[in-house]
Amino acid sequence: MSYANEYSSSIDTPEHFWGDKASALPWFVPPTTILSKDENNMDRWFADGVLNTCYMAVDHHVQSGRGDQAAIIYDSPVTNTKSQLTYSQLQTQVAAFAGALRDKGVEKGDRVIIYMPMIPEAAIAMLAVARLGAIHSVVFGGFAPAELAVRIDDATPKVIVTASCGVEIAKVIPYKPLVDEAINLASHSPDSVIMFQRDTLPAELHHERDCDWNDVISAATPAEPVPVNGTDPLYILYTSGTTGAPKGVMRDNGGHAVAMHYSMAAIYDNQPGDVFWAASDVGWVVGHSYIVYAPLLAGCTTIMYEGKPVRTPDAGGFWRMVEEYQVKTLFAAPTAFRAIKKEDPDGLLINDYDISCLNNIFMAGERLDPPTYDWTVEKTGKPVIDHWWQTETGWAICGNMLGIEKVPVKAGSATLPISGFNVCILDESGAELPAGSQGAIAIKCPLPPSCLPSIWGNFERFESAYLTEFPGYYSTGDGGYIDEDGYVFIMGRTDDVINIAGHRLSTGEMEEVVAQHPAVAECAVIGVKDSLKGQLPVGMVILKDGQDITDADLHQDIKKALVANIGPIACFKDTLIVPRLPKTRSGKILRKILRNMADGQAYTVPSTIDDPACLDEMHGLMQSRNWI
Ligand code: COA
Ligand code: AMP
């Protein structure tokens, strides 16, 4: 099968194509309706299919003879712990925890928030929620209580599952006070908080809603998988948008299972029994898709790594893992390789390990800059595959489909559209642009399986954020171009989203926090390039009249506020007090121009600009701070 045939059949005959892919999975009732419309007139996949994602990912493999194969390998250099769970053991633990959740009142359609570090219990909790036909929402452990509170109010969970602490390189983070604070901040209160106690730092369970993971399991009867429809939601994952409130991206069961399963062979060229390692965190979409669901749906062995690419204990951590667990495919963010390169520029630590088992290194989450690509190829001798995707899609939109046909790589390009993604470049009026022209990247509807059908509880927001700008298309929020050979080049976001060390954050949300400082009248937060983390946020601030504070003091205050409101991952780099900001005559700050200026990209000066000279001033200021 050639890539061209595979791709064109997915676009020309999507129902036939995806119906065929769906038949590779063990449904309780296979779907006969492949593509249909829902009450919002959105395209939906496999509406009449009946399944249980946990059954497909766990029980099915036990029934078909994989019970003794490792399902999850846990390796935690930060706690010096290693362990493995076979598919049979995983089934026992997931069924037991699902029983415990059911005892706490969790039923099909109920929400459960999971706020946990990278331990196997996080995956067990996710799968247990899925087993009950309930909906999980995993919140990344690096988010502050205020962020958790927003998610509690939006998802209104019956139960929160957490652990007593997270362990970062040199610090232990007690989670219990964070969860308690979040519940205090939120209007909604969960009925129960289930705590997994870690030896590193157990938590005191003092509230009547608190219960211990082991206690609830020992009191429970194992739960069987609950059948759900293809379009029933599996999870909500909050992601940064352009405004302060994060968007609850919804994922349904059927389309997700089909896309995940298909991708493991078609994109990653993995077969059942292979070891697949996504060095991400379960709190991000990569963790949902490629630490938990896809490898397990495909009968592979997955790895949960509670460590960093560097300093746990050194920049050889990734290579040690590859050798020790015979990893066939490694998937991580470019920032991880930049960190390794910084500490081991000649790649000497790679030679300490036998990484011959490794077939490919996949990267995503942010732009793969050519120096990082070149370094990784040169030092590892392995093919490096860039692929572009988003929380909203749940899997790659563009990439090199190694299991179908490996096509030549072009540095700087995320390669070709993946099956089902009809990728187009549009101008501002929505007209399709020819090869080589840069514009907004949009995907012609219908979106393939696994892509979001809505924002949790807010279809209007979904419509206005993604479908209104270009009718008939999904707006990705990224800009770029397609060359004469059909290769897609992603040039960066066209909105207020930035990527810091592979973590997606909103500058709009940061502005809301900065604006709360008593000295601040107006502000603009933008991302500037960083050689390690890709981008870092900086602030340009106009003070209120009569305020007397230095840049440095204001910066310390703002940093503290951002850690408290968003989390330590915000990594605010610098604050600059400015006399004015570029604005339209109606007073709107021209953030897009500032963003493009910081990014070294061309920008058009609108005729409505109040004072064009202000732009030169901004440029000079950015240079003076070494932002550009
Ligand atoms: N829980 C609590 N705190 C966390 C956290 C978590 N899960 N993750 C990060 N933090 C904290 C860190 O401890 C750090 O705190 P500090 O400023 O008080 O020291 C802060 O958030 C910033 O963390 P990070 O951006 O991760 O910086 P780092 O210097 O510790 O590590 C990298 C740099 C590049 C090694 C690391 O960011 C990395 O591995 N990134 C890849 C991320 C990734 O895989 N993303 C998924 C996309 S596929
Ligand atoms: P997230 O939803 O956290 O996965 O972030 C999605 C955003 O990350 C995309 O909209 C892009 O801006 C960026 N991104 C992800 N992968 C790539 C890639 N391979 N190349 C360039 N940008 C990427």
XYZ file of C-alpha atoms and ligand atoms in Angstrom:
699
model
C 0.000 0.000 0.000
C 1.388 3.425 -0.905
C 0.872 6.506 1.206
C -0.933 8.163 -1.707
C -3.478 5.329 -1.978
C -4.015 5.109 1.757
C -4.488 8.853 2.137
C -6.737 9.338 -0.864
C -9.031 6.489 0.104
C -9.376 8.041 3.583
C -10.458 11.332 2.012
C -12.499 10.024 -0.950
C -14.359 7.228 0.835
C -14.076 8.001 4.550
C -16.930 5.766 5.654
C -15.521 2.759 3.871
C -12.012 3.552 5.087
C -12.833 4.053 8.761
C -15.451 1.295 8.832
C -12.697 -1.043 7.745
C -10.277 0.243 10.404
C -12.992 -0.084 13.061
C -13.474 -3.750 12.258
C -9.975 -4.484 13.619
C -11.205 -3.787 17.169
C -13.248 -5.979 19.553
C -16.574 -4.094 19.758
C -19.439 -5.509 21.782
C -21.664 -4.471 18.845
C -19.744 -3.397 15.718
C -20.906 -0.090 14.245
C -23.083 -0.077 11.135
C -23.477 3.716 11.090
C -19.954 4.913 10.405
C -20.440 8.682 9.970
C -23.527 10.596 11.051
C -24.601 13.979 12.436
C -25.386 14.721 16.056
C -27.892 17.183 17.541
C -25.423 20.031 16.888
C -25.050 18.966 13.250
C -21.496 17.846 13.976
C -19.974 14.859 12.213
C -19.746 11.879 14.545
C -18.134 8.487 14.136
C -19.523 5.054 14.960
C -22.703 6.279 16.667
C -24.383 2.862 16.895
C -21.264 0.868 17.784
C -21.172 -0.439 21.347
C -17.833 -0.833 23.128
C -15.841 -0.290 26.246
C -12.429 1.309 25.757
C -10.986 -0.305 28.893
C -12.185 -3.716 27.744
C -10.523 -3.190 24.352
C -7.281 -1.970 25.927
C -6.984 -4.512 28.737
C -9.431 -7.454 29.039
C -9.379 -8.259 25.358
C -5.622 -8.835 25.437
C -5.900 -11.108 28.469
C -8.597 -13.099 26.666
C -6.497 -13.376 23.536
C -3.388 -14.702 25.259
C -1.388 -11.608 26.205
C -2.096 -11.863 29.937
C 1.532 -12.486 30.882
C 2.977 -9.734 28.687
C 4.063 -6.521 30.382
C 1.396 -3.885 29.831
C 2.934 -1.050 31.884
C 6.557 -0.618 32.870
C 7.101 1.951 35.606
C 10.550 3.478 35.986
C 11.053 6.241 38.491
C 14.600 7.528 38.888
C 13.294 10.220 41.248
C 12.168 7.581 43.770
C 14.521 4.757 42.734
C 11.597 2.504 41.914
C 11.003 0.103 39.035
C 8.048 -2.207 38.547
C 5.952 -3.864 35.877
C 2.324 -4.825 35.481
C 1.300 -7.589 33.103
C -1.976 -7.273 31.221
C -3.542 -9.769 33.700
C -2.331 -7.774 36.694
C -3.510 -4.554 35.084
C -6.945 -6.075 34.501
C -7.193 -7.135 38.161
C -6.139 -3.715 39.451
C -8.305 -1.734 37.064
C -11.381 -3.859 37.763
C -10.787 -3.486 41.510
C -10.394 0.272 41.349
C -13.425 0.562 39.068
C -15.365 -1.319 41.747
C -14.116 1.174 44.327
C -15.201 4.115 42.196
C -18.604 2.510 41.694
C -18.917 2.220 45.484
C -18.292 5.968 45.614
C -21.278 6.486 43.349
C -19.524 6.820 39.988
C -21.772 5.721 37.137
C -21.774 5.956 33.361
C -21.461 9.603 32.294
C -20.186 10.859 35.690
C -16.940 12.816 35.787
C -13.824 11.911 37.792
C -10.847 14.264 38.039
C -7.432 12.626 38.235
C -4.622 14.811 39.616
C -1.645 12.518 39.847
C 2.055 12.230 39.144
C 3.546 9.762 36.677
C 2.779 6.554 38.558
C 0.954 3.465 37.251
C -2.023 4.291 39.490
C -2.733 7.290 37.235
C -3.227 4.952 34.259
C -5.153 2.488 36.440
C -7.487 5.303 37.512
C -8.031 6.437 33.911
C -8.809 2.927 32.730
C -11.070 2.279 35.733
C -13.119 5.383 34.941
C -13.374 4.256 31.316
C -14.419 0.792 32.511
C -17.463 2.302 34.196
C -18.390 4.327 31.106
C -17.639 7.417 33.176
C -15.565 10.385 31.969
C -12.125 11.218 33.302
C -10.431 14.557 33.317
C -6.737 14.328 34.102
C -5.144 17.538 35.352
C -1.367 17.919 34.964
C 0.376 17.927 38.351
C 2.286 21.111 37.513
C -0.914 23.177 37.555
C -1.676 25.319 40.597
C -4.816 24.925 42.763
C -6.551 27.802 40.951
C -6.257 25.931 37.643
C -7.491 22.734 39.273
C -10.411 24.664 40.754
C -11.497 25.950 37.340
C -11.518 22.381 36.066
C -13.451 21.141 39.125
C -16.148 23.739 38.484
C -16.360 22.993 34.795
C -16.292 19.192 34.971
C -18.224 18.907 38.304
C -16.622 15.574 39.271
C -18.171 13.168 41.766
C -14.718 11.981 42.774
C -11.157 13.329 42.631
C -8.382 10.741 42.517
C -4.992 11.960 43.633
C -1.713 10.876 45.217
C -0.059 12.121 48.362
C 2.814 13.768 46.481
C 4.617 14.385 43.253
C 8.378 14.097 43.041
C 10.308 16.514 40.880
C 14.087 16.264 40.468
C 15.087 17.667 43.830
C 11.801 18.410 45.534
C 8.755 16.631 46.821
C 5.454 18.359 46.144
C 2.679 17.520 48.619
C -0.520 17.251 46.539
C -3.033 17.072 49.390
C -2.829 20.776 50.301
C -3.116 21.662 46.616
C -6.237 19.544 46.186
C -7.787 20.879 49.396
C -7.090 24.448 48.331
C -8.567 23.821 44.891
C -11.737 22.369 46.408
C -11.972 25.412 48.710
C -11.606 27.733 45.732
C -14.171 25.850 43.633
C -17.934 26.208 43.913
C -18.465 22.538 43.199
C -17.441 19.970 45.815
C -16.660 16.355 44.951
C -18.242 13.693 47.164
C -14.944 11.866 47.643
C -11.217 12.358 47.303
C -9.361 9.063 46.872
C -5.734 9.322 47.913
C -2.957 7.025 46.742
C -0.405 7.152 49.536
C 3.208 7.271 48.401
C 5.988 6.172 50.755
C 7.960 9.309 49.891
C 5.429 11.515 51.668
C 2.108 10.114 52.891
C -0.718 12.587 53.436
C -2.927 13.023 56.450
C -6.534 12.240 55.555
C -8.506 14.568 57.774
C -11.636 15.419 55.821
C -14.706 13.176 55.761
C -14.584 13.052 51.946
C -10.978 11.733 52.023
C -10.356 8.037 51.589
C -7.361 5.824 51.072
C -6.800 4.079 47.726
C -5.977 0.724 49.340
C -8.929 0.856 51.745
C -11.481 1.555 49.017
C -10.063 -1.201 46.836
C -10.092 -3.812 49.581
C -13.719 -3.042 50.330
C -14.766 -3.243 46.667
C -15.998 -5.965 44.321
C -14.304 -5.855 40.888
C -16.387 -4.108 38.224
C -17.086 -5.446 34.749
C -16.747 -3.148 31.714
C -19.894 -1.084 31.098
C -20.992 -0.938 27.425
C -21.124 2.574 25.941
C -21.932 3.961 22.515
C -19.242 5.043 20.084
C -20.153 8.682 20.609
C -20.273 8.567 24.415
C -17.463 10.636 25.949
C -14.346 8.921 27.261
C -12.573 11.945 28.643
C -12.347 15.707 28.924
C -8.884 17.236 28.688
C -8.551 20.935 29.412
C -6.256 22.898 27.190
C -5.256 26.515 26.886
C -7.214 28.694 24.547
C -6.963 32.367 23.788
C -8.974 33.481 26.793
C -8.423 32.759 30.456
C -10.849 29.867 30.756
C -9.312 26.602 29.552
C -11.288 24.616 27.017
C -12.566 21.165 27.955
C -11.684 19.175 24.854
C -14.037 16.197 24.605
C -13.030 12.834 23.259
C -15.504 10.113 22.442
C -14.961 6.380 22.920
C -15.440 4.908 19.454
C -13.556 7.302 17.184
C -10.741 7.554 19.708
C -10.262 3.788 19.971
C -10.230 3.384 16.187
C -7.788 6.243 15.546
C -5.461 5.191 18.377
C -5.375 1.588 17.248
C -4.869 2.493 13.585
C -2.099 4.981 14.377
C 0.074 2.503 16.251
C 0.732 0.435 13.127
C 0.146 3.025 10.392
C 2.132 5.941 11.849
C 4.488 4.429 14.414
C 5.016 1.047 12.729
C 4.488 -0.812 16.009
C 3.097 -4.305 16.361
C 1.498 -6.039 19.353
C 4.198 -6.968 21.856
C 6.509 -4.075 20.923
C 7.713 -1.659 23.590
C 6.535 1.892 22.925
C 7.677 4.804 25.061
C 6.171 8.266 25.040
C 8.282 10.350 27.428
C 5.503 12.752 28.277
C 3.095 13.098 31.210
C -0.393 11.635 31.547
C -1.621 15.192 32.144
C -1.037 16.083 28.476
C -2.690 14.740 25.380
C 0.441 12.838 24.364
C 0.215 11.046 27.686
C -3.470 10.189 27.214
C -2.987 8.945 23.683
C 0.479 7.418 23.654
C 1.309 6.505 27.237
C -2.065 4.999 28.019
C -4.603 4.316 25.307
C -2.903 3.684 21.967
C -0.127 1.321 23.125
C -2.585 -0.667 25.231
C -5.266 -0.796 22.527
C -2.568 -2.162 20.221
C -1.339 -4.797 22.717
C 2.056 -3.133 23.109
C 4.028 -2.523 26.292
C 3.994 1.089 27.449
C 6.322 2.912 29.832
C 5.580 5.390 32.589
C 8.777 7.301 33.309
C 8.812 9.452 36.415
C 11.933 11.344 35.520
C 13.326 14.007 33.248
C 15.549 13.779 30.181
C 18.387 15.286 32.236
C 19.425 15.333 35.878
C 17.723 12.014 36.712
C 20.572 11.382 37.122
C 22.154 12.650 33.901
C 21.593 13.261 30.204
C 21.895 9.531 29.519
C 18.518 8.762 31.152
C 16.655 8.279 27.868
C 19.305 5.952 26.457
C 19.412 3.897 29.649
C 15.651 3.419 29.377
C 15.852 2.426 25.714
C 18.422 -0.271 26.424
C 16.898 -1.522 29.650
C 13.389 -1.981 28.263
C 14.249 -2.643 24.614
C 12.237 0.332 23.444
C 11.345 0.163 19.756
C 9.799 3.618 19.435
C 10.607 6.713 21.476
C 8.335 9.747 21.378
C 9.200 13.020 23.140
C 9.140 16.789 22.738
C 12.050 18.573 20.997
C 12.692 20.471 24.238
C 13.721 17.176 25.865
C 16.409 16.656 23.230
C 17.547 20.279 23.508
C 17.994 19.664 27.240
C 20.029 16.502 26.552
C 22.088 18.285 23.891
C 22.854 21.125 26.276
C 24.264 18.781 28.922
C 25.861 16.234 26.598
C 26.645 18.205 23.429
C 28.733 15.467 21.880
C 26.211 12.774 22.731
C 28.894 10.816 24.594
C 26.431 9.243 27.012
C 24.631 7.602 24.100
C 27.698 5.397 23.629
C 27.289 3.980 27.133
C 24.146 2.165 26.069
C 23.123 -0.278 23.374
C 20.237 1.447 21.634
C 20.168 -0.867 18.619
C 16.592 -1.928 19.520
C 15.356 1.595 18.823
C 13.848 1.987 15.356
C 12.569 5.559 15.378
C 12.401 8.741 17.430
C 9.182 10.729 17.058
C 8.914 14.335 18.142
C 5.916 16.641 18.625
C 4.459 19.295 20.887
C 6.305 22.253 19.405
C 8.281 23.122 16.314
C 11.213 20.786 15.738
C 14.010 23.229 15.030
C 16.557 22.006 12.446
C 19.589 22.107 14.844
C 17.804 19.783 17.278
C 16.716 17.531 14.416
C 20.263 17.391 13.014
C 21.868 16.763 16.398
C 19.494 13.922 17.259
C 19.917 12.224 13.882
C 23.686 12.592 13.967
C 24.260 11.476 17.545
C 21.758 8.616 17.708
C 21.970 7.447 14.107
C 18.202 6.927 14.250
C 15.474 8.278 11.982
C 13.824 11.293 13.598
C 10.194 11.845 12.652
C 8.526 15.177 13.299
C 4.754 15.074 13.538
C 2.283 17.819 14.221
C -0.773 17.516 16.376
C -2.981 19.107 18.995
C -4.941 18.258 22.104
C -8.044 18.838 20.005
C -7.272 16.075 17.503
C -5.756 13.571 19.950
C -3.391 12.262 17.292
C -1.136 13.454 14.535
C -2.553 15.661 11.775
C 0.660 15.496 9.737
C 3.549 13.094 9.898
C 5.423 10.350 8.135
C 3.254 7.230 8.112
C 6.028 4.719 8.608
C 3.734 1.701 8.707
C 2.232 2.589 5.326
C 5.143 4.044 3.379
C 8.113 5.920 4.693
C 8.497 9.058 2.599
C 11.610 11.246 2.483
C 11.996 13.712 5.341
C 12.295 17.454 4.700
C 13.896 19.312 7.598
C 11.486 21.862 9.055
C 8.384 20.060 7.762
C 5.957 17.852 9.682
C 5.731 15.889 6.382
C 2.358 14.891 4.880
C -1.235 14.853 6.119
C -2.230 11.755 8.064
C -5.171 9.657 6.840
C -8.469 11.505 7.218
C -6.986 14.978 7.711
C -7.790 17.149 4.698
C -5.276 19.900 5.431
C -5.621 23.238 3.593
C -3.966 26.638 3.738
C -6.487 29.478 3.715
C -6.224 33.226 3.345
C -8.138 35.619 5.580
C -11.229 35.369 3.380
C -11.196 31.568 3.614
C -9.966 30.988 0.056
C -7.567 28.069 -0.424
C -4.038 29.235 -1.145
C -1.703 27.638 -3.693
C 1.480 25.719 -2.853
C 4.132 27.801 -1.167
C 1.777 30.515 0.126
C 1.648 31.005 3.859
C -1.724 31.280 5.601
C -3.950 29.788 8.278
C -3.878 26.002 8.488
C -7.380 24.550 8.453
C -8.809 21.058 8.129
C -11.752 20.482 5.842
C -14.652 18.766 7.627
C -15.438 16.001 8.369
C -12.604 15.662 10.842
C -11.389 12.063 11.168
C -12.134 9.866 14.203
C -10.810 10.981 17.618
C -11.061 14.730 16.941
C -13.124 16.734 19.386
C -16.863 16.955 18.672
C -17.364 19.788 21.184
C -16.074 21.656 24.212
C -17.478 20.137 27.392
C -20.800 21.798 28.150
C -20.262 24.593 25.651
C -20.919 23.810 22.013
C -21.168 27.536 21.206
C -17.590 28.043 22.364
C -16.486 25.102 20.268
C -18.228 26.539 17.235
C -16.885 30.049 17.692
C -13.332 28.910 18.506
C -12.912 26.410 15.700
C -15.673 26.414 13.082
C -16.819 29.984 12.504
C -13.693 31.580 11.059
C -13.740 29.367 7.961
C -17.169 27.748 7.391
C -16.788 24.078 6.467
C -13.315 23.910 8.002
C -11.791 23.408 11.446
C -9.318 26.226 12.254
C -6.198 24.778 13.839
C -4.857 28.051 15.249
C -1.531 27.316 13.528
C -0.129 29.099 10.501
C 2.067 27.668 7.779
C 2.273 26.511 4.194
C 2.231 23.431 1.979
C 4.999 23.078 -0.603
C 4.761 21.760 -4.190
C 5.260 18.177 -2.940
C 2.414 18.469 -0.456
C 4.718 18.735 2.594
C 3.239 20.775 5.414
C 5.357 23.371 7.236
C 4.035 24.572 10.608
C 5.226 28.110 11.313
C 3.589 28.692 14.709
C 0.378 29.735 16.396
C -1.674 32.582 15.055
C -3.312 33.148 18.442
C -2.350 33.609 22.087
C -1.189 30.056 22.696
C 2.501 29.429 23.414
C 4.512 26.285 24.029
C 6.894 26.342 26.979
C 9.047 23.203 27.212
C 6.332 21.274 25.400
C 3.653 22.619 27.781
C 0.803 24.485 26.098
C -0.153 27.691 27.904
C -2.173 30.796 27.129
C -0.643 34.259 27.159
C -4.207 35.590 27.421
C -4.592 33.756 30.715
C -1.248 35.122 31.914
C -2.331 38.660 31.003
C -5.350 38.254 33.235
C -3.038 37.435 36.148
C -0.560 40.242 35.356
C -3.402 42.760 35.067
C -4.459 41.978 38.632
C -1.238 43.494 40.017
C -2.201 46.764 41.753
C 0.443 48.770 39.853
C -0.516 47.509 36.394
C -2.774 49.545 34.121
C -2.353 47.546 30.914
C -0.189 44.714 29.717
C 0.704 42.416 26.863
C 2.235 38.988 27.405
C 3.995 37.410 24.455
C 6.223 34.417 23.846
C 9.875 34.980 22.969
C 12.278 32.374 21.621
C 14.277 30.311 24.109
C 17.061 27.963 23.130
C 16.024 25.301 25.667
C 12.288 25.606 26.225
C 11.311 26.797 22.741
C 9.346 29.780 23.999
C 9.156 31.713 27.248
C 6.573 34.336 28.210
C 7.540 37.958 28.804
C 5.400 40.904 29.802
C 5.237 44.511 28.612
C 3.461 46.571 31.194
C 2.083 50.113 31.438
C 1.904 51.279 35.050
C -1.038 53.092 36.588
C -0.415 56.788 37.133
C 1.588 57.530 40.278
C 2.946 53.969 40.648
C 6.603 53.698 41.502
C 8.000 50.193 41.104
C 11.064 48.873 39.276
C 10.982 46.332 36.468
C 12.777 43.838 38.710
C 10.382 44.174 41.658
C 7.353 44.027 39.418
C 8.800 40.950 37.757
C 9.212 39.147 41.077
C 5.604 39.958 42.024
C 4.290 38.781 38.681
C 6.314 35.581 38.738
C 4.930 34.760 42.165
C 1.375 35.468 41.056
C 1.767 33.285 37.983
C 3.156 30.370 40.006
C 0.226 30.726 42.403
C -2.434 31.079 39.719
C -1.172 28.896 36.890
C 1.747 26.869 38.247
C 5.543 26.658 38.170
C 5.433 25.596 34.516
C 4.541 29.179 33.514
C 8.310 30.032 33.651
C 7.814 33.805 33.265
C 11.095 35.184 31.920
C 11.057 38.965 32.065
C 8.951 42.046 32.721
C 9.448 45.387 31.070
C 7.714 48.594 32.093
C 6.887 50.584 28.949
C 5.438 54.080 28.509
C 2.959 52.891 25.901
C 1.953 49.901 23.785
C 1.047 49.850 20.074
C -2.686 50.282 19.757
C -5.427 50.884 17.249
C -7.133 54.256 17.353
C -9.972 52.585 19.256
C -7.474 51.557 21.957
C -7.019 47.849 21.203
C -3.474 46.596 21.901
C -1.906 45.199 18.713
C -0.743 41.974 20.324
C -0.411 40.101 17.065
C 2.172 42.596 15.843
C 4.126 42.307 19.078
C 3.976 38.527 18.784
C 5.198 38.542 15.205
C 7.896 41.066 16.030
C 9.196 38.842 18.848
C 9.042 35.833 16.542
C 10.970 37.583 13.762
C 7.965 37.216 11.458
C 6.636 39.729 8.966
C 3.603 41.733 10.052
C 1.199 44.108 8.396
C 0.697 47.446 10.068
C -3.047 48.110 10.110
C -4.325 51.449 8.828
C -6.120 51.829 12.153
C -2.850 52.039 14.127
C -2.776 55.024 16.455
C 0.957 55.806 16.290
C 3.156 53.810 13.888
C 6.340 55.186 15.527
C 5.494 53.130 18.607
C 6.443 49.978 16.672
C 10.061 51.038 16.249
C 10.166 51.869 19.923
C 8.894 48.368 20.788
C 11.425 46.761 18.494
C 14.239 48.683 20.182
C 13.005 47.718 23.629
C 12.789 44.050 22.694
C 16.341 44.165 21.377
C 17.588 45.918 24.477
C 16.244 43.038 26.634
C 17.718 40.405 24.300
C 14.240 39.085 23.557
C 14.988 39.183 19.853
N 4.401 18.776 39.108
C 4.843 19.831 39.813
N 5.745 20.718 39.345
C 6.197 20.538 38.095
C 5.763 19.478 37.293
C 4.822 18.564 37.847
N 4.353 17.532 37.156
N 6.385 19.556 36.099
C 7.180 20.637 36.152
N 7.070 21.213 37.360
C 7.811 22.393 37.848
C 9.304 22.122 37.877
O 9.717 21.511 39.080
C 9.860 23.529 37.764
O 9.719 24.162 39.008
P 10.822 25.238 39.524
O 10.785 26.367 38.536
O 10.297 25.599 40.869
O 12.119 24.484 39.529
C 8.875 24.223 36.833
O 7.649 23.464 36.936
C 9.317 24.264 35.395
O 9.450 22.937 34.961
P 10.025 22.540 33.550
O 9.540 23.496 32.530
O 9.714 21.106 33.314
O 11.578 22.820 33.669
P 12.773 21.909 34.126
O 13.949 22.810 34.112
O 12.453 21.165 35.376
O 12.942 20.839 32.926
C 12.869 20.094 30.625
C 13.185 21.238 31.577
C 13.064 20.549 29.195
C 13.824 18.942 30.933
C 11.428 19.612 30.871
O 10.574 20.721 30.759
C 10.915 18.540 29.942
O 11.242 17.391 30.044
N 10.002 18.929 29.049
C 9.296 18.030 28.160
C 7.833 18.158 28.463
C 6.990 17.175 27.704
O 7.315 16.015 27.568
N 5.848 17.637 27.256
C 4.895 16.839 26.596
C 4.791 17.188 25.137
S 4.926 15.768 24.128
P -0.936 20.662 22.380
O -2.398 20.835 22.257
O -0.416 20.903 23.743
O -0.480 19.346 21.802
O -0.268 21.806 21.501
C -0.629 21.896 20.158
C 0.193 22.951 19.491
O 1.582 22.634 19.607
C -0.067 23.016 18.005
O -1.191 23.798 17.695
C 1.234 23.618 17.504
O 1.248 25.011 17.659
C 2.267 23.004 18.420
N 2.850 21.806 17.817
C 2.612 20.531 18.129
N 3.361 19.704 17.393
C 4.082 20.478 16.562
C 5.054 20.212 15.518
N 5.428 18.985 15.226
N 5.565 21.282 14.863
C 5.194 22.549 15.163
N 4.305 22.851 16.135
C 3.757 21.828 16.830
